[in-house]
XYZ file of C-alpha atoms in Angstrom:
564
model
C -14.240 -2.465 -3.158
C -16.999 -4.404 -1.115
C -16.470 -7.927 0.088
C -18.853 -9.142 -2.696
C -16.756 -7.237 -5.264
C -13.612 -8.699 -3.837
C -14.934 -12.238 -4.081
C -16.120 -11.678 -7.629
C -12.593 -10.365 -8.558
C -10.992 -13.324 -6.722
C -13.215 -15.914 -8.663
C -12.506 -14.099 -11.985
C -8.767 -14.122 -11.396
C -8.668 -17.818 -10.592
C -10.828 -18.581 -13.742
C -8.646 -16.334 -15.963
C -5.516 -18.060 -14.794
C -7.091 -21.525 -15.427
C -8.563 -20.635 -18.842
C -5.381 -19.074 -20.064
C -3.301 -22.192 -19.347
C -6.040 -24.536 -20.422
C -6.109 -22.872 -23.862
C -2.356 -22.758 -24.116
C -2.090 -26.427 -23.227
C -4.896 -27.460 -25.649
C -3.041 -25.514 -28.411
C 0.271 -27.123 -27.831
C -0.715 -30.652 -26.882
C -3.762 -31.347 -29.117
C -3.689 -28.814 -32.036
C 0.013 -28.559 -33.082
C 0.378 -32.462 -33.281
C -2.540 -32.623 -35.768
C -0.353 -30.435 -38.092
C 2.721 -32.524 -37.625
C 4.281 -30.111 -35.179
C 4.643 -32.618 -32.338
C 8.339 -31.769 -32.087
C 7.589 -28.065 -31.181
C 5.137 -29.184 -28.442
C 7.667 -31.699 -26.952
C 10.576 -29.312 -27.040
C 8.735 -26.587 -25.113
C 6.763 -28.902 -22.850
C 9.016 -28.967 -19.808
C 9.559 -25.065 -19.922
C 5.915 -24.480 -20.278
C 4.871 -26.682 -17.470
C 7.568 -25.128 -15.131
C 6.227 -21.598 -16.090
C 2.603 -22.666 -15.253
C 3.767 -24.062 -11.898
C 5.926 -20.966 -11.133
C 3.068 -18.612 -11.965
C 0.610 -20.609 -9.980
C 3.031 -20.367 -6.957
C 2.879 -16.545 -7.382
C -0.913 -16.653 -7.596
C -1.250 -18.872 -4.578
C 1.060 -16.581 -2.405
C -0.893 -13.537 -3.509
C -4.427 -14.849 -3.045
C -3.751 -17.054 0.023
C -6.913 -19.020 1.048
C -7.240 -22.422 -0.501
C -4.858 -21.571 -3.361
C -1.907 -22.381 -0.969
C -3.489 -25.664 -0.027
C -4.044 -26.494 -3.694
C -0.433 -25.999 -4.436
C 0.510 -28.137 -1.398
C -1.947 -30.778 -2.464
C -0.708 -30.768 -5.987
C 2.961 -31.026 -4.887
C 2.229 -34.424 -3.305
C 0.250 -35.854 -6.264
C 3.382 -37.489 -7.930
C 0.846 -40.182 -9.265
C -1.155 -37.528 -11.308
C 1.046 -34.576 -12.105
C 4.452 -34.244 -13.944
C 7.471 -33.886 -11.867
C 8.107 -30.300 -13.160
C 4.953 -29.157 -11.352
C 5.428 -31.070 -8.040
C 9.086 -30.046 -7.833
C 8.211 -26.339 -8.479
C 5.513 -26.365 -5.714
C 7.394 -28.318 -3.158
C 8.604 -25.166 -1.445
C 5.114 -23.584 -1.167
C 4.780 -22.621 2.436
C 1.535 -21.836 4.282
C 2.889 -18.587 5.781
C 0.953 -15.292 5.217
C 0.952 -11.867 6.976
C -0.939 -11.896 10.177
C -4.331 -10.374 10.607
C -4.014 -7.266 12.839
C -4.641 -8.283 16.443
C -7.587 -5.990 17.081
C -9.428 -7.374 14.080
C -8.621 -11.024 15.005
C -9.669 -10.234 18.597
C -13.062 -8.791 17.543
C -13.733 -11.878 15.309
C -12.863 -14.260 18.220
C -14.940 -12.430 20.735
C -17.996 -12.445 18.476
C -17.578 -16.109 18.072
C -16.981 -16.917 21.666
C -19.878 -14.586 22.777
C -17.727 -12.733 25.426
C -14.643 -10.494 25.593
C -11.111 -11.554 25.856
C -10.978 -9.778 29.173
C -13.660 -12.137 30.748
C -12.535 -15.285 28.866
C -8.699 -14.872 29.570
C -6.386 -13.178 31.880
C -3.914 -12.642 29.129
C -3.667 -13.023 25.273
C -0.429 -12.432 23.490
C -1.162 -9.909 20.661
C 1.853 -11.267 18.650
C 0.828 -14.517 16.879
C 3.002 -17.638 17.231
C 2.192 -18.478 13.652
C -0.042 -17.100 10.849
C -1.372 -19.278 7.955
C -3.812 -19.025 5.172
C -6.749 -20.313 7.178
C -5.991 -19.103 10.654
C -3.439 -17.999 13.203
C -2.352 -18.996 16.718
C -1.871 -16.872 19.847
C -0.599 -17.857 23.342
C -3.001 -16.966 26.290
C -3.838 -17.682 29.833
C -7.160 -18.688 31.157
C -9.218 -16.680 33.687
C -8.999 -17.781 37.185
C -12.470 -19.328 37.046
C -11.702 -21.359 34.035
C -8.267 -22.360 35.524
C -10.265 -23.662 38.653
C -12.712 -25.599 36.477
C -10.096 -27.115 33.984
C -6.866 -27.159 35.988
C -5.188 -25.507 32.984
C -3.548 -22.110 32.957
C -1.399 -21.620 29.743
C -3.251 -22.294 26.615
C -3.016 -21.679 22.834
C -5.848 -19.979 20.845
C -6.246 -20.926 17.181
C -8.471 -18.484 15.436
C -9.793 -18.621 11.920
C -9.054 -15.705 9.697
C -12.155 -13.438 9.436
C -14.012 -14.175 6.172
C -12.128 -17.342 5.353
C -15.244 -19.335 4.993
C -16.509 -17.059 2.182
C -13.072 -17.149 0.539
C -12.948 -21.108 0.812
C -16.485 -21.100 -0.744
C -15.409 -18.922 -3.643
C -12.249 -20.955 -4.185
C -13.954 -24.297 -4.171
C -16.733 -22.924 -6.633
C -13.907 -21.897 -9.001
C -11.996 -25.056 -8.620
C -14.991 -27.239 -9.056
C -15.798 -25.433 -12.303
C -12.255 -25.907 -13.601
C -12.458 -29.597 -12.556
C -15.749 -29.952 -14.418
C -14.197 -28.559 -17.688
C -11.178 -30.829 -17.347
C -13.480 -33.907 -16.714
C -14.988 -33.368 -20.220
C -11.661 -33.590 -21.936
C -11.113 -37.166 -22.977
C -7.273 -36.832 -22.720
C -7.821 -35.882 -19.065
C -10.668 -38.005 -18.024
C -8.964 -41.146 -19.320
C -5.933 -40.317 -17.026
C -7.612 -38.732 -13.897
C -10.929 -38.753 -12.203
C -10.932 -34.972 -11.874
C -14.381 -34.668 -10.075
C -13.318 -37.346 -7.469
C -9.928 -35.651 -7.051
C -11.666 -32.308 -6.485
C -14.127 -33.640 -3.799
C -11.221 -35.263 -1.982
C -9.499 -31.876 -1.718
C -12.860 -30.093 -0.916
C -13.547 -32.543 1.966
C -10.077 -32.143 3.419
C -10.248 -28.371 3.208
C -13.723 -28.095 4.793
C -12.580 -30.294 7.658
C -9.540 -28.111 8.279
C -11.698 -25.086 9.036
C -14.014 -26.895 11.419
C -12.272 -26.684 14.704
C -14.911 -28.756 16.516
C -14.153 -31.572 14.165
C -10.493 -31.157 14.834
C -11.151 -31.307 18.629
C -13.241 -34.426 18.193
C -10.359 -36.045 16.137
C -8.074 -35.278 19.039
C -10.408 -36.920 21.526
C -10.623 -40.064 19.390
C -6.826 -40.141 18.989
C -6.547 -39.792 22.920
C -8.813 -42.768 23.360
C -6.780 -44.936 20.981
C -3.636 -44.339 23.066
C -5.275 -44.379 26.483
C -2.965 -46.283 28.649
C 0.007 -45.862 26.251
C 2.720 -43.916 28.089
C 4.459 -43.045 24.919
C 1.887 -40.563 23.607
C 0.343 -37.421 25.017
C -2.335 -35.225 23.623
C -3.193 -31.603 24.693
C -6.421 -31.071 26.699
C -9.129 -28.932 25.074
C -11.125 -26.205 26.829
C -14.484 -27.118 25.242
C -16.149 -23.995 26.860
C -13.865 -21.894 24.861
C -13.958 -23.811 21.628
C -16.215 -23.336 18.543
C -16.093 -24.027 14.888
C -13.886 -20.948 14.420
C -11.933 -20.691 17.741
C -10.033 -23.529 19.236
C -8.583 -23.365 22.867
C -6.201 -25.967 23.974
C -3.421 -26.628 26.535
C -0.139 -25.152 25.655
C 2.107 -28.123 25.304
C 5.159 -26.518 23.752
C 8.305 -28.661 24.512
C 11.287 -29.937 22.696
C 10.725 -29.995 18.984
C 11.186 -33.691 17.880
C 13.999 -32.916 15.357
C 15.986 -30.673 17.784
C 18.729 -33.249 18.352
C 20.899 -30.782 20.530
C 18.037 -30.104 22.870
C 17.245 -33.755 23.150
C 20.842 -34.571 24.074
C 20.846 -31.751 26.662
C 17.825 -33.283 28.208
C 19.607 -36.645 28.398
C 17.259 -38.185 25.692
C 18.860 -40.505 23.143
C 17.960 -39.349 19.560
C 18.277 -42.824 18.216
C 15.704 -44.069 20.725
C 13.390 -41.187 19.773
C 13.561 -42.117 16.103
C 12.758 -45.725 16.723
C 9.914 -45.016 19.091
C 8.430 -42.390 16.777
C 8.240 -44.902 13.840
C 6.611 -47.462 16.153
C 4.030 -45.029 17.293
C 3.198 -44.037 13.784
C 2.802 -47.673 12.557
C 0.533 -48.388 15.625
C -1.612 -45.587 14.348
C -1.686 -47.081 10.852
C -1.859 -50.909 11.454
C -3.369 -51.122 14.858
C -5.751 -48.228 15.404
C -6.512 -47.520 11.717
C -6.724 -43.796 12.517
C -3.587 -41.796 12.085
C -2.103 -38.279 12.086
C -1.877 -37.282 8.426
C 0.703 -34.441 8.895
C 3.272 -35.544 11.555
C 5.910 -32.960 10.499
C 8.310 -31.605 13.160
C 6.139 -28.650 14.012
C 3.306 -30.997 15.070
C 5.282 -33.337 17.369
C 7.130 -32.514 20.554
C 9.210 -34.588 22.909
C 7.820 -33.857 26.423
C 9.967 -34.617 29.444
C 8.122 -36.538 32.207
C 8.736 -36.228 35.918
C 7.420 -38.890 38.245
C 5.285 -40.650 35.686
C 3.757 -43.863 36.974
C 5.123 -45.772 33.952
C 8.670 -44.890 34.783
C 9.122 -43.251 31.332
C 11.324 -40.123 31.262
C 9.748 -38.559 28.069
C 6.717 -39.010 25.666
C 5.575 -37.717 22.308
C 3.007 -34.951 22.237
C 0.982 -34.568 19.094
C -0.837 -31.371 18.073
C -2.976 -30.190 15.075
C -5.491 -32.826 14.345
C -7.140 -31.138 11.386
C -5.757 -33.605 8.793
C -6.464 -37.220 10.003
C -6.700 -40.365 8.038
C -8.337 -43.814 8.282
C -7.377 -47.192 6.961
C -10.801 -48.509 5.859
C -11.653 -52.281 5.489
C -11.515 -52.128 1.661
C -8.102 -50.750 1.732
C -7.028 -53.546 4.165
C -8.471 -56.106 1.791
C -6.570 -54.593 -1.163
C -3.351 -54.551 0.842
C -3.905 -58.214 1.816
C -4.361 -59.152 -1.879
C -1.039 -57.253 -2.528
C 0.736 -59.229 0.225
C -0.422 -62.513 -1.313
C 0.821 -61.485 -4.742
C 4.091 -60.302 -3.465
C 4.566 -63.674 -1.559
C 3.835 -65.629 -4.739
C 5.609 -63.245 -7.124
C 2.491 -62.810 -9.163
C 2.546 -59.724 -11.298
C -1.059 -59.939 -12.315
C -2.125 -60.644 -8.872
C -0.178 -57.408 -7.662
C -1.923 -55.453 -10.248
C -5.389 -56.789 -9.148
C -4.587 -55.871 -5.634
C -3.521 -52.397 -6.596
C -6.871 -52.074 -8.480
C -8.720 -53.371 -5.394
C -7.085 -50.670 -3.295
C -8.527 -48.096 -5.742
C -5.174 -46.948 -7.304
C -6.087 -47.863 -10.893
C -9.133 -46.362 -12.662
C -11.520 -48.737 -14.495
C -10.191 -47.589 -17.914
C -6.632 -48.649 -17.163
C -4.840 -51.101 -19.602
C -2.625 -53.002 -17.148
C -0.821 -55.311 -19.453
C 2.321 -53.164 -19.437
C 2.079 -52.701 -15.589
C 1.775 -56.508 -15.218
C 5.054 -56.816 -17.182
C 6.766 -54.115 -15.027
C 5.656 -55.922 -11.793
C 6.932 -59.269 -13.135
C 10.333 -57.506 -13.875
C 10.415 -56.088 -10.380
C 9.860 -59.593 -8.920
C 12.515 -61.069 -11.166
C 14.874 -58.404 -10.186
C 14.165 -57.957 -6.411
C 11.712 -60.761 -5.527
C 12.631 -63.152 -2.763
C 14.917 -60.721 -1.090
C 14.512 -59.995 2.632
C 14.715 -56.564 4.018
C 18.349 -57.044 4.951
C 19.266 -58.131 1.401
C 17.417 -55.306 -0.113
C 19.419 -52.913 1.868
C 22.527 -54.223 0.191
C 21.258 -53.724 -3.340
C 23.075 -51.116 -5.339
C 20.889 -47.982 -4.964
C 21.315 -47.334 -8.685
C 19.348 -50.487 -9.428
C 16.402 -48.994 -7.470
C 16.856 -45.564 -9.183
C 16.842 -47.069 -12.610
C 13.799 -49.218 -12.035
C 11.979 -46.306 -10.247
C 12.651 -44.009 -13.223
C 11.378 -46.747 -15.642
C 8.322 -47.475 -13.507
C 7.391 -43.780 -12.940
C 7.184 -43.093 -16.618
C 4.823 -46.099 -16.922
C 2.713 -44.981 -14.103
C 2.235 -41.577 -15.601
C 0.979 -43.225 -18.800
C -1.850 -45.122 -16.854
C -5.175 -43.849 -15.476
C -3.643 -43.971 -12.014
C -4.244 -42.147 -8.921
C -4.210 -42.830 -5.137
C -7.386 -42.622 -3.083
C -7.250 -39.854 -0.526
C -6.765 -42.194 2.433
C -3.981 -44.058 0.571
C -2.336 -40.696 -0.208
C -2.371 -39.766 3.456
C -0.803 -42.955 4.420
C 2.033 -42.517 1.918
C 2.315 -38.931 3.153
C 2.470 -40.000 6.809
C 4.967 -42.742 6.052
C 7.131 -40.413 4.032
C 7.141 -37.700 6.735
C 7.825 -40.232 9.365
C 10.867 -41.546 7.441
C 12.118 -38.042 7.040
C 11.735 -36.999 10.624
C 13.420 -40.286 11.802
C 16.325 -39.795 9.486
C 16.678 -36.197 10.639
C 16.909 -37.287 14.280
C 19.077 -40.362 13.568
C 21.040 -40.403 10.144
C 21.612 -44.123 10.614
C 17.845 -44.922 11.005
C 16.451 -47.412 8.458
C 12.730 -47.418 7.874
C 12.881 -51.051 6.890
C 13.809 -52.016 10.451
C 10.563 -50.435 11.687
C 8.406 -51.776 8.842
C 9.496 -55.492 9.217
C 7.691 -56.399 12.416
C 4.510 -54.565 11.307
C 4.609 -56.418 8.092
C 4.896 -59.671 9.857
C 2.036 -58.635 12.278
C -0.179 -57.801 9.397
C 0.443 -61.187 7.758
C -0.101 -63.071 11.075
C -3.435 -61.160 11.750
C -4.683 -61.989 8.328
C -3.153 -65.558 8.174
C -6.562 -67.308 8.119
C -7.760 -65.150 5.227
C -4.406 -65.568 3.436
C -4.635 -69.385 3.541
C -8.171 -69.268 2.211
C -7.187 -66.820 -0.665
C -4.208 -68.782 -1.705
C -6.211 -72.123 -1.791
C -8.970 -70.389 -3.726
C -6.345 -69.006 -6.244
C -4.738 -72.553 -6.593
C -8.082 -74.064 -7.066
C -9.103 -71.558 -9.731
C -5.649 -72.069 -11.531
C -6.079 -75.835 -11.417
C -9.456 -75.546 -13.017
C -8.156 -73.359 -15.843
C -5.175 -75.689 -16.482
C -7.415 -78.835 -16.581
C -9.711 -77.158 -19.188
C -6.992 -75.801 -21.373
C -6.139 -78.902 -23.496
C -9.690 -79.332 -24.476
C -10.124 -75.716 -25.298
C -7.017 -75.684 -27.404
C -8.133 -78.725 -29.275
C -11.480 -77.214 -30.059
C -9.934 -73.918 -31.253
C -7.523 -75.863 -33.490
C -10.387 -77.885 -35.070
C -12.340 -74.592 -35.831
C -9.369 -73.038 -37.469
C -8.829 -76.069 -39.614
C -12.496 -76.124 -40.673
C -12.493 -72.401 -41.327
C -15.230 -71.843 -38.752
C -13.490 -68.926 -36.927
C -14.895 -65.531 -37.918
C -15.255 -62.098 -36.624
C -18.768 -60.557 -36.699
C -19.211 -56.837 -37.134
C -22.958 -56.061 -37.866
C -23.800 -52.822 -39.676
C -20.094 -52.002 -39.761
C -20.157 -50.690 -43.365
C -23.092 -48.266 -42.751
C -21.464 -46.988 -39.488
C -18.093 -46.379 -41.385
C -19.873 -44.466 -44.020
C -21.572 -42.236 -41.622
C -18.410 -41.728 -39.563
C -16.511 -40.851 -42.807
C -19.180 -38.015 -43.595
C -19.030 -36.815 -40.082
C -15.315 -37.015 -39.798
C -14.761 -34.572 -42.728
C -16.881 -31.930 -41.050
C -15.190 -32.586 -37.656
C -11.700 -32.210 -39.159
C -12.898 -28.865 -40.756
C -14.251 -27.624 -37.358
C -10.950 -28.487 -35.613
C -9.012 -26.795 -38.312
C -11.145 -23.651 -38.071
C -10.928 -23.596 -34.272
C -7.166 -24.201 -34.314
C -6.499 -21.372 -36.821
C -8.624 -18.887 -34.964
C -7.266 -19.556 -31.495
C -3.758 -19.684 -33.066
C -4.269 -16.343 -34.623
C -5.556 -14.883 -31.406
C -2.665 -16.213 -29.386
C -0.038 -15.067 -32.060
C -1.503 -11.617 -32.698
C 0.172 -9.880 -29.771
C 3.546 -11.039 -30.918
C 3.080 -11.038 -34.721
C 0.227 -8.856 -35.845
C 0.498 -9.820 -39.553
C 0.635 -13.597 -39.043
C -2.150 -13.531 -36.354
C -4.511 -11.656 -38.781
C -3.615 -14.155 -41.713
C -4.514 -17.169 -39.552
C -7.751 -15.639 -38.298
C -8.708 -14.768 -41.929
C -7.774 -18.198 -43.367
C -9.851 -19.945 -40.638
C -13.026 -18.750 -42.561
C -12.387 -21.496 -45.287
C -12.740 -24.531 -43.015
C -15.673 -22.858 -41.237
C -17.612 -22.600 -44.606
C -16.818 -26.277 -45.257
C -18.149 -27.223 -41.791
C -21.419 -25.326 -42.371
C -22.276 -26.413 -45.855
C -20.717 -29.864 -46.286
C -23.642 -31.548 -44.677
C -26.092 -29.763 -46.954
C -24.108 -30.642 -50.117
C -23.978 -34.433 -48.889
C -27.666 -34.563 -48.435
C -28.469 -33.156 -51.922
C -26.109 -35.649 -53.464
C -23.489 -35.153 -56.141
C -23.989 -32.453 -58.754
C -25.315 -33.694 -62.190
């Protein structure tokens, strides 16, 4: 099959998968409840969701490309997706069979514009790692490049041949699916699918642009210039393009290799504390942070004769997924801090909305009550006191709160998601290095630093809020007196212009809509059931003709009026 044929088949396979489960979900979640069969949908929901996630896992591993990234992306969207899906996709690994060396070599030589024999003195044909978008090989620079750069051992990161076409096809299919979902009110009231899709597309396209990754590394290096705790590999720009990246080989002790750290005379507890400090500096000081600081992307490098006197430093690699903390997000977080300090549930919700977590359609009354409950239960406790709280209290509240969150039009902006991901990975890495590590000990000084840096704005916001509240309170007695007088005089009314005429039109239209829904439900139900029960499937498809006739001719009969 030609490449074009393969891409068409790939697109059709993705769309078939999506269509199948969209129709199945529509049948169970929208149609069956209309016939009083909600119990059937509820009883099978968890099993169906798990089956969808499991089958998507199989599809992703088989197709590779962006499908694996989609699964990994969905596994982190606890704010949007049911736990059955995220749990099933958590173990999806971006590991695929390597492209044969001769093919990957020809692809890289075409991109670089010269042969490996001229560009390098050695390239290891066995890859260090092979992922869905590219693979990595060890190499040594030519003598000439070594003289120019001062580097000898390097790592080559090479895109998989044809990956850009695969990404384009995958994004086209995913955008179409997102467009379909965005027109379903049940989904659009819950999730901004088009925005979510574009967030994923932006991240994916950045990951296959190695020039952008190298530029990210340069910016990261500048942020930590003069900071002896952090090292970044040097890049060989003459041997770097959008599809081939050449950088210094900085392989050292893996950050979670506790035994190797101890053999090197490095205290794991100190490493954990320093790593948390470095990550928080990225988030709260520089506003530009590594979005995927898992153990494979961070090494502990021993230093000999460093002017700072340090014996070791962190070396970061893989700068394809980077995040920023924009000003708008900082403003929202400041509002959240103010509300938390004053135990103001409504203010907390307003701050969350400012951050961009809640969609405009969200009804936040229940969330405000949940926040007020949280403040009543845990408010006023310092970090040390919170550490002493029975974990079961947190678990019970988290369970209650998670169900509430899933009922709201609620999602994290991509930058905020990366912040949470970075914090979560950081906490996990630190706990792996030092089981006694407590993330609160690292968060507390940075929380205080944030409050101090924003102290002037905090005071202004608090004064503004108190002034606003005082104004409302001062006007309240007069407004209550006026309202009471109007009620006593019978002057309180609700106006609904043209309501009767609108209701009449809606009643006529509603009857036809119900018939159309009934026709579609019976027809689709018959199609779905026919493979398992031929007789029942044919009966349902035949009976669907009755509501179809009513849908087509009810309007004509209504316009002609009642029969004499």
